[in-house]
JSON list of C-alpha atoms and ligand atoms in Angstrom, two decimals:
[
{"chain": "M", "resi": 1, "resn": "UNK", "atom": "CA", "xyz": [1.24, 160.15, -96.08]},
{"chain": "M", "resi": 2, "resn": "UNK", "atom": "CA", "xyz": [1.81, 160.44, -99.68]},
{"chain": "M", "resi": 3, "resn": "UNK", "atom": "CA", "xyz": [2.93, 157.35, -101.40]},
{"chain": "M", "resi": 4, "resn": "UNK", "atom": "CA", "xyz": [5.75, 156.18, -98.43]},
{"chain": "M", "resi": 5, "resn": "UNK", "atom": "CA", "xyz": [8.34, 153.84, -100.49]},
{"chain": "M", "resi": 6, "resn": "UNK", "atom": "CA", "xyz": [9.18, 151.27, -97.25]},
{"chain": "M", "resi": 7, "resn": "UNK", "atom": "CA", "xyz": [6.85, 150.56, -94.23]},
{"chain": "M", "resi": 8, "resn": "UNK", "atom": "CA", "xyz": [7.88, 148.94, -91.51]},
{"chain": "M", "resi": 9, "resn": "UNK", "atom": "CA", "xyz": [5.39, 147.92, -88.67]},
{"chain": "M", "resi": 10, "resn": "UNK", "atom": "CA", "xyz": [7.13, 146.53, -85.12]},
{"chain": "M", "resi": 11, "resn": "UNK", "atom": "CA", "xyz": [5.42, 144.10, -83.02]},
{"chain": "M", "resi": 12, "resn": "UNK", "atom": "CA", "xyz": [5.82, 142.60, -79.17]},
{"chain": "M", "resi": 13, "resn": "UNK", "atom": "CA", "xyz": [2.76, 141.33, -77.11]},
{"chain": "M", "resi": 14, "resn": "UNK", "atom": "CA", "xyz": [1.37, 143.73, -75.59]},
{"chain": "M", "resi": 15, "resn": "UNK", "atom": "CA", "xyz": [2.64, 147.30, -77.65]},
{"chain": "M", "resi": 16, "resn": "UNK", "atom": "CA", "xyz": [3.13, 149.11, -74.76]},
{"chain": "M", "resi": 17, "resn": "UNK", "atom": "CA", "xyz": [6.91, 148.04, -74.15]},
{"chain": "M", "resi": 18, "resn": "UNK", "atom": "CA", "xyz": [9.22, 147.09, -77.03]},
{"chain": "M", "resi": 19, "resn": "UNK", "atom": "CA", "xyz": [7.40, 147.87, -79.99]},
{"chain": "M", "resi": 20, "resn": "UNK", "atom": "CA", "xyz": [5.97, 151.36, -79.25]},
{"chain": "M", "resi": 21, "resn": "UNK", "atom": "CA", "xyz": [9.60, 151.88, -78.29]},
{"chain": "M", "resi": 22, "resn": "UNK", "atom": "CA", "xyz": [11.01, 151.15, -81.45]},
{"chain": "M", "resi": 23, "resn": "UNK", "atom": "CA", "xyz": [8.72, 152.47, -83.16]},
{"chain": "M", "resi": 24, "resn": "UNK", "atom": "CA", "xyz": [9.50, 156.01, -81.67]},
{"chain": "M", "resi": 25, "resn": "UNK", "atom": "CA", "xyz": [13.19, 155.11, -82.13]},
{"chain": "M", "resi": 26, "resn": "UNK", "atom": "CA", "xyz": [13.20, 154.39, -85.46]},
{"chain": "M", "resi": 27, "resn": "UNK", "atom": "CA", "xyz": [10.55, 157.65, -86.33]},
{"chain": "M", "resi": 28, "resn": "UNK", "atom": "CA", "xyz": [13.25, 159.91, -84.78]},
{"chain": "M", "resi": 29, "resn": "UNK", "atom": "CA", "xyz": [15.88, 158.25, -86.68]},
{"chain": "M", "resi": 30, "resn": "UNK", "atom": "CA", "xyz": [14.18, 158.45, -89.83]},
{"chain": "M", "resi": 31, "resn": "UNK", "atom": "CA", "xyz": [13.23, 162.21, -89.20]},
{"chain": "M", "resi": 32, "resn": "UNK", "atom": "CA", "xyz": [17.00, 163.12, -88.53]},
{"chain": "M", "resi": 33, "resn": "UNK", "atom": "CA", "xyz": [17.66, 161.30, -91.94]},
{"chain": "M", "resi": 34, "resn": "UNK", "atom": "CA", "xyz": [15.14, 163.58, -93.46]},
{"chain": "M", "resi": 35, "resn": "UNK", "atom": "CA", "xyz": [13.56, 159.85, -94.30]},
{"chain": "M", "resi": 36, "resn": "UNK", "atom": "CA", "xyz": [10.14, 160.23, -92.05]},
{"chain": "M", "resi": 37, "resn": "UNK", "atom": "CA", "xyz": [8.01, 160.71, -95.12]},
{"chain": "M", "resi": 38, "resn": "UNK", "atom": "CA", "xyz": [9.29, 158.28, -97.11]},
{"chain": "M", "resi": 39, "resn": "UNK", "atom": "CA", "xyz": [8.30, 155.41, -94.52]},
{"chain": "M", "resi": 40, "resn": "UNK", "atom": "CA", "xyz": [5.59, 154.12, -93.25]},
{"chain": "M", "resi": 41, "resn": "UNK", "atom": "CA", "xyz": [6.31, 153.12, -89.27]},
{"chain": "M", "resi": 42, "resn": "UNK", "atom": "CA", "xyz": [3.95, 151.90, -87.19]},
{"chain": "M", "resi": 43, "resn": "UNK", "atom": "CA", "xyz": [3.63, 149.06, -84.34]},
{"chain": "M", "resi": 44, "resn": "UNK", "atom": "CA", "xyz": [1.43, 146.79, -83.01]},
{"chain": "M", "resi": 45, "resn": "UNK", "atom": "CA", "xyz": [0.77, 143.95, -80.53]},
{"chain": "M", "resi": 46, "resn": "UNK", "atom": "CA", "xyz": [0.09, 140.71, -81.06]},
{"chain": "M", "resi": 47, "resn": "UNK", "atom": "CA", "xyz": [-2.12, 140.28, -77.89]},
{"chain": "M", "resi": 48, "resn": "UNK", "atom": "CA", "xyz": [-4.95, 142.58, -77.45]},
{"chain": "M", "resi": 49, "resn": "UNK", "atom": "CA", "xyz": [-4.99, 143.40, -73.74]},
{"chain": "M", "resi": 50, "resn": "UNK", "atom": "CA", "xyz": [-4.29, 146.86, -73.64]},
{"chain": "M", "resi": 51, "resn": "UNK", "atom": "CA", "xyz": [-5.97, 147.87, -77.00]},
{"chain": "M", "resi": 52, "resn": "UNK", "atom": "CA", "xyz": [-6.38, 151.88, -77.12]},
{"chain": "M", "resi": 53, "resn": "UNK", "atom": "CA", "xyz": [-3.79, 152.28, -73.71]},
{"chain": "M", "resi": 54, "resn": "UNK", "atom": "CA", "xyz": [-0.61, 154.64, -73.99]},
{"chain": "M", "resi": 55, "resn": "UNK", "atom": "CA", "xyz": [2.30, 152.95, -73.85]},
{"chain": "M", "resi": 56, "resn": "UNK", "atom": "CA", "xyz": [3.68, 151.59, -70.64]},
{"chain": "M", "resi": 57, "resn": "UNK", "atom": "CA", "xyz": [4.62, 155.08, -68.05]},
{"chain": "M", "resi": 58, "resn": "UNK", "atom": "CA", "xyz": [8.47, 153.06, -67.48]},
{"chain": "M", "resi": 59, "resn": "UNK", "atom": "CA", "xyz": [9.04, 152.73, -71.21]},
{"chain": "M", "resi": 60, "resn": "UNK", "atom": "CA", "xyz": [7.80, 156.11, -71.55]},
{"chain": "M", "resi": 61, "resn": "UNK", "atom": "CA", "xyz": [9.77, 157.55, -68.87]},
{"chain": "M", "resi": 62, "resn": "UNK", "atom": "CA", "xyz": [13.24, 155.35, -70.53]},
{"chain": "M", "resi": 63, "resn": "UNK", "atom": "CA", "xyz": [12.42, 156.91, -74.09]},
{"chain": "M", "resi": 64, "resn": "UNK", "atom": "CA", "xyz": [12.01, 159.96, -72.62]},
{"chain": "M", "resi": 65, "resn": "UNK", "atom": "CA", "xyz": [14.97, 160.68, -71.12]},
{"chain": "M", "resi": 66, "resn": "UNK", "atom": "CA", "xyz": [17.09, 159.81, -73.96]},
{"chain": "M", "resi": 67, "resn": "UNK", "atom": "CA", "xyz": [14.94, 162.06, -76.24]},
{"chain": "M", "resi": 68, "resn": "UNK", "atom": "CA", "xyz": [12.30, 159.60, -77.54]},
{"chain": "M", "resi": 69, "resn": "UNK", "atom": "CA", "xyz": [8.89, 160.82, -77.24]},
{"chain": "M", "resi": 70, "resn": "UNK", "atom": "CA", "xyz": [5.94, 158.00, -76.87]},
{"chain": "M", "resi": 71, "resn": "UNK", "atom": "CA", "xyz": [3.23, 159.92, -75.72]},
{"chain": "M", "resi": 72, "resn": "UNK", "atom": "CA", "xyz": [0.99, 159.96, -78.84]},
{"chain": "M", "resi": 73, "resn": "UNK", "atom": "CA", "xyz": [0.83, 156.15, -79.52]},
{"chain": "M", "resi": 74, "resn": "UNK", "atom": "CA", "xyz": [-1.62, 154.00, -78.83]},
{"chain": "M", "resi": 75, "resn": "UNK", "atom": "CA", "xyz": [-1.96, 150.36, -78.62]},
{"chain": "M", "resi": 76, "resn": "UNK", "atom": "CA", "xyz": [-3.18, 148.37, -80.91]},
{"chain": "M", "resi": 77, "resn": "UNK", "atom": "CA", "xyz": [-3.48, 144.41, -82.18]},
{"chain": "M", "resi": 78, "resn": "UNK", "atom": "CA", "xyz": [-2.20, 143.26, -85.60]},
{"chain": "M", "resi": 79, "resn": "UNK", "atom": "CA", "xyz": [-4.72, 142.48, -88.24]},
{"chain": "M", "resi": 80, "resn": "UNK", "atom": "CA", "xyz": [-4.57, 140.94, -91.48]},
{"chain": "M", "resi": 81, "resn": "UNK", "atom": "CA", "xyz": [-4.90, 143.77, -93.40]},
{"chain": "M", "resi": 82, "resn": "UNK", "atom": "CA", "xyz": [-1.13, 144.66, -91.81]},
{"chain": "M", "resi": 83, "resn": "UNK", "atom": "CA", "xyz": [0.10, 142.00, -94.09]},
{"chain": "M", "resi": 84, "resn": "UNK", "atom": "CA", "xyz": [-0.74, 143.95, -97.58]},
{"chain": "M", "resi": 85, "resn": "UNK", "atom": "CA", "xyz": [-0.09, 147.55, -96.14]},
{"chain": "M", "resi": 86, "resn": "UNK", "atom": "CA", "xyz": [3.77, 146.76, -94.44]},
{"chain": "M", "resi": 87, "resn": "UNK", "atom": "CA", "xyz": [6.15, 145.42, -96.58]},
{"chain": "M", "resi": 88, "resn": "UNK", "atom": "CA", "xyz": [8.28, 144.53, -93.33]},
{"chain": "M", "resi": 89, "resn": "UNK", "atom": "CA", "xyz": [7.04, 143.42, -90.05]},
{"chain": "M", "resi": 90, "resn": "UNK", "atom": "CA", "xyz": [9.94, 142.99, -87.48]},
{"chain": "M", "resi": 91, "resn": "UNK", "atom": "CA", "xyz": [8.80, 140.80, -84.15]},
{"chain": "M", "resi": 92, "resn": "UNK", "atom": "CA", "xyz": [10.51, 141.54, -80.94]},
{"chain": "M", "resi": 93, "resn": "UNK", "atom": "CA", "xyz": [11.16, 137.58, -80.21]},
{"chain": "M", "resi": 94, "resn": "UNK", "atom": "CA", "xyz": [10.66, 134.87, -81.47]},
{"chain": "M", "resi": 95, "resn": "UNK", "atom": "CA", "xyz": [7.21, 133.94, -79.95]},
{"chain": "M", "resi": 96, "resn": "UNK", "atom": "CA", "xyz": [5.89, 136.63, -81.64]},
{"chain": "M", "resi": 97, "resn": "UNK", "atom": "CA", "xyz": [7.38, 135.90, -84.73]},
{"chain": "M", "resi": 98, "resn": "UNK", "atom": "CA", "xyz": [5.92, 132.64, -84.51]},
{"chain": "M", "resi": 99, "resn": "UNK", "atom": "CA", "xyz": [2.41, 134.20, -84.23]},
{"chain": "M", "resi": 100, "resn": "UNK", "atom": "CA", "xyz": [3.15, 136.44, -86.80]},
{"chain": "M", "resi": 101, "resn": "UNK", "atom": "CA", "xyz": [3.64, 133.38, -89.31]},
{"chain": "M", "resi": 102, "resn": "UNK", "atom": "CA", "xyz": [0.43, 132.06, -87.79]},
{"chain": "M", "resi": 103, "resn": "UNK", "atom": "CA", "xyz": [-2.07, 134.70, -88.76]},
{"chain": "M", "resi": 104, "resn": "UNK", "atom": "CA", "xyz": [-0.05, 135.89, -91.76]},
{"chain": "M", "resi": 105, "resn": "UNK", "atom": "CA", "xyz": [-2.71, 135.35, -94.84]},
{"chain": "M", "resi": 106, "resn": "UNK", "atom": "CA", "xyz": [-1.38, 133.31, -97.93]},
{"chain": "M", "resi": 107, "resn": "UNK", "atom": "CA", "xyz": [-1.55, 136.11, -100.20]},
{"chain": "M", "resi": 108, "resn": "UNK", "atom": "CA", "xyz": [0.61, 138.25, -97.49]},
{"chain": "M", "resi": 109, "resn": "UNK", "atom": "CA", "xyz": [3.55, 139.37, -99.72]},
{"chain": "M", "resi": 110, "resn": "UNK", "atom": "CA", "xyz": [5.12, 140.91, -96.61]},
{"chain": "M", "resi": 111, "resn": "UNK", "atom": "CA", "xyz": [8.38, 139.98, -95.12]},
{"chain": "M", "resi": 112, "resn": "UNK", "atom": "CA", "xyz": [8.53, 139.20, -91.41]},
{"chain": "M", "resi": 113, "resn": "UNK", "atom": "CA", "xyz": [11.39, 138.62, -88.80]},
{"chain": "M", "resi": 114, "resn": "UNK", "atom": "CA", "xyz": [13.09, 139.92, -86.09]},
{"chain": "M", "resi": 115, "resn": "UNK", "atom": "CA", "xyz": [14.13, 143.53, -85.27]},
{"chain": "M", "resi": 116, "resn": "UNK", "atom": "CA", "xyz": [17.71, 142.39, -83.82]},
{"chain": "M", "resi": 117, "resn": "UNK", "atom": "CA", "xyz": [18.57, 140.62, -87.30]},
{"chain": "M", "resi": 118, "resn": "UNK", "atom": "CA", "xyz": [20.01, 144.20, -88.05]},
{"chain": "M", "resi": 119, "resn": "UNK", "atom": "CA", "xyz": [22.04, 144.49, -85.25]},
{"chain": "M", "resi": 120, "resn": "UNK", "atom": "CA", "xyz": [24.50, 141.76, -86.06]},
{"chain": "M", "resi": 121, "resn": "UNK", "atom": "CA", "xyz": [26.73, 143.38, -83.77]},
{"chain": "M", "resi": 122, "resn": "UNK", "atom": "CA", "xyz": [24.77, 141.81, -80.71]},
{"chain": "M", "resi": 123, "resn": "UNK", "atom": "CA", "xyz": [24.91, 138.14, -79.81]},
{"chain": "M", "resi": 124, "resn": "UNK", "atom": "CA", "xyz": [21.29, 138.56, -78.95]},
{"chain": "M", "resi": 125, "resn": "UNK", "atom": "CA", "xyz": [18.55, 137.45, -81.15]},
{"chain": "M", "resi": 126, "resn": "UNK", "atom": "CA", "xyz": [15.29, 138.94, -79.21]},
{"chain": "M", "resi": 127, "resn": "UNK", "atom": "CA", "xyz": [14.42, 141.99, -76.88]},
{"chain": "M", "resi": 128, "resn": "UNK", "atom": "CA", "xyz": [13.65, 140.90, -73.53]},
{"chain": "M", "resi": 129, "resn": "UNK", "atom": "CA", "xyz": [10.27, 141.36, -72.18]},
{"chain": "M", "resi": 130, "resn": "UNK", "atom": "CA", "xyz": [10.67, 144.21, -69.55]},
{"chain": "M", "resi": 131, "resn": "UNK", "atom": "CA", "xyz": [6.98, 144.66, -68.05]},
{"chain": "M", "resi": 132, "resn": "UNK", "atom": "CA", "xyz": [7.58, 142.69, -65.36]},
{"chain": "M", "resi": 133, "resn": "UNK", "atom": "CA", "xyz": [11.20, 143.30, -64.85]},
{"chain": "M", "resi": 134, "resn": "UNK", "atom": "CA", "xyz": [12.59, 146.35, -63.22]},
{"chain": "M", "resi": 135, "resn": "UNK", "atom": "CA", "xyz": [14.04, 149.62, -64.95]},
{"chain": "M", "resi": 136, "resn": "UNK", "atom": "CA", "xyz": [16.83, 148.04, -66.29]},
{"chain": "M", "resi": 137, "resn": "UNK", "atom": "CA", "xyz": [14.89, 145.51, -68.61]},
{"chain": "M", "resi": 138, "resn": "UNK", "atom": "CA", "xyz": [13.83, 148.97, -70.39]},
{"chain": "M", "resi": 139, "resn": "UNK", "atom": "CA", "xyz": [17.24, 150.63, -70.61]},
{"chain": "M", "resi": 140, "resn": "UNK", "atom": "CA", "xyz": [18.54, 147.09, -72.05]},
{"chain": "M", "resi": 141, "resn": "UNK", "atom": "CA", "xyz": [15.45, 148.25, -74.47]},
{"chain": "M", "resi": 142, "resn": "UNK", "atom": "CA", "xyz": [16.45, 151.26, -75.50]},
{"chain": "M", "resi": 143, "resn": "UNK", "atom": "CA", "xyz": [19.85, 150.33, -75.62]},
{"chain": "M", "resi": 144, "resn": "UNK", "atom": "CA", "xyz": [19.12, 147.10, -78.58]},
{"chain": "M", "resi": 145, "resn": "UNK", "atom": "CA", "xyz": [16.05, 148.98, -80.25]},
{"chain": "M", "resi": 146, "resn": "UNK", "atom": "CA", "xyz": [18.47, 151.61, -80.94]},
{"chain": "M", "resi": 147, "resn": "UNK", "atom": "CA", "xyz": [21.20, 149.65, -82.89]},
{"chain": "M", "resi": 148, "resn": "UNK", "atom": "CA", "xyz": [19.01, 147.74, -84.13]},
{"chain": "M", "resi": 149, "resn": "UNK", "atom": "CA", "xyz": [17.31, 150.41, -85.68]},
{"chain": "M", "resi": 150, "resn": "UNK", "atom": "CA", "xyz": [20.36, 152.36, -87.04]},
{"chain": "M", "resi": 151, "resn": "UNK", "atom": "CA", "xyz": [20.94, 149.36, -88.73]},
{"chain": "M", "resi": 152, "resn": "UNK", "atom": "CA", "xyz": [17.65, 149.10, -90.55]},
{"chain": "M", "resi": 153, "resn": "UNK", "atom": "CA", "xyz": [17.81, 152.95, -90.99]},
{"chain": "M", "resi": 154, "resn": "UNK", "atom": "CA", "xyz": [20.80, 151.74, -92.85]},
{"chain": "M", "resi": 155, "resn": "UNK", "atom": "CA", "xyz": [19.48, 148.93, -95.01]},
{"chain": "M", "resi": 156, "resn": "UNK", "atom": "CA", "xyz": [16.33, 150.62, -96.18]},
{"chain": "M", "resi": 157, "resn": "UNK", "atom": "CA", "xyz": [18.42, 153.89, -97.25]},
{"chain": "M", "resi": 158, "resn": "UNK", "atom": "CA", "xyz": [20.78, 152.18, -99.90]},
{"chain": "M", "resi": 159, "resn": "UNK", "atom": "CA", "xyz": [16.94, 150.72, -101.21]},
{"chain": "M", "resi": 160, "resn": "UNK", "atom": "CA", "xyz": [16.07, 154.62, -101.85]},
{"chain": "M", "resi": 161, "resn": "UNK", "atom": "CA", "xyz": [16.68, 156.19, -104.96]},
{"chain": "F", "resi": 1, "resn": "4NP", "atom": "P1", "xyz": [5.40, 144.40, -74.67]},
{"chain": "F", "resi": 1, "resn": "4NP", "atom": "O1", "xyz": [5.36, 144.07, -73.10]},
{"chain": "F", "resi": 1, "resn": "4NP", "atom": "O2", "xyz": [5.02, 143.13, -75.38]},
{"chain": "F", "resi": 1, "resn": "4NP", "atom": "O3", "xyz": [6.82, 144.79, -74.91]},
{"chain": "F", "resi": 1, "resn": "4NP", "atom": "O4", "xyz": [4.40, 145.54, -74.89]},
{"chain": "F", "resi": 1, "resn": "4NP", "atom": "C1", "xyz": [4.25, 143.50, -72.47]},
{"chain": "F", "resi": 1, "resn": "4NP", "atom": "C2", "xyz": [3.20, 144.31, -72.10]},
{"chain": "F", "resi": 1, "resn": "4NP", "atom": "C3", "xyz": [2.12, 143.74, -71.44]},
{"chain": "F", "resi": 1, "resn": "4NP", "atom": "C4", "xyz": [2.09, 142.39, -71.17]},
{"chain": "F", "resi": 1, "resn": "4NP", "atom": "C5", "xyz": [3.15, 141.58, -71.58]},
{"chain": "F", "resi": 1, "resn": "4NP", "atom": "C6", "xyz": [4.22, 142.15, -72.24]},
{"chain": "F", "resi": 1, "resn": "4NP", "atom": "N1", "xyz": [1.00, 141.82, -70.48]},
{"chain": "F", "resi": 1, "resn": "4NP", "atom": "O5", "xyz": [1.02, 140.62, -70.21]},
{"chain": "F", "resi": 1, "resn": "4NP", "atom": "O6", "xyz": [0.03, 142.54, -70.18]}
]
């Protein structure tokens, strides 16, 4: 990618759930906005225990079906370099935020907190942990990665020239 003018990089735990989730949200809202090459989106986990797996088959399946497609992302665990290369990383909850604060190096110029801060709209300040709820954990999901991500959409396009 040439240059992108924003990057964003989600994280949960394990980035097979929430944060693979958003990221494909927010991709497909940025590509209807004719915004996907002017921001960098990616995701990542915080824990490393599914390093190089798909995402989770039920998130998948959720995304899927409200025309969200997963299928080409790939776990992975945050590493300090994700500091300098994302200008914003948005945690799923606040434990991960936490972490995120942890590890962040002190020349990290990147700003971190959490994805539902744009979707003031929702009394909720974190996205559940669904992997070892049923199917509705990852419709409620889909359902507060998606405003929340409109939102952001929103923000970051009156920042573009
Ligand atoms: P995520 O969900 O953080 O939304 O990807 C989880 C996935 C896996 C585990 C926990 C949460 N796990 O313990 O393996």
């Amino acid at each position: 990618m040439d240059r992108p003018e924003h990057s964003v990089l989600f994280v949960c735990l394990g980035n097979i759930c929430r944060s693979p989730t958003a990221e494909g949200v927010f991709r497909h809202l940025a590509r209807e906005a004719g915004l996907e090459e002017r921001i960098r989106i990616d995701s990542a986990g915080t824990g490393g225990y599914h390093i190089g797996a798909p995402p989770d088959a039920r998130a998948m399946a959720a995304a899927q079906a409200r025309g969200y497609d997963l299928a080409a992302i790939r776990a992975r665990k945050i590493a300090p370099e994700d500091f300098e290369q994302f200008n914003l990383i948005l945690a799923m909850d606040e434990d991960n935020l936490v972490h995120l604060r942890g590890i962040a190096p002190e020349t990290s110029r990147a700003r971190l907190g959490l994805l539902l801060d744009y979707a003031p709209g929702r009394q909720e300040r974190e996205v559940p942990d669904p992997y070892y709820g049923g199917r509705n954990g990852f419709e409620q999901v889909l359902d507060l990665v998606n405003e929340a991500c409109a939102g952001l959409l929103e923000e970051l396009r009156r920042n573009l020239p």
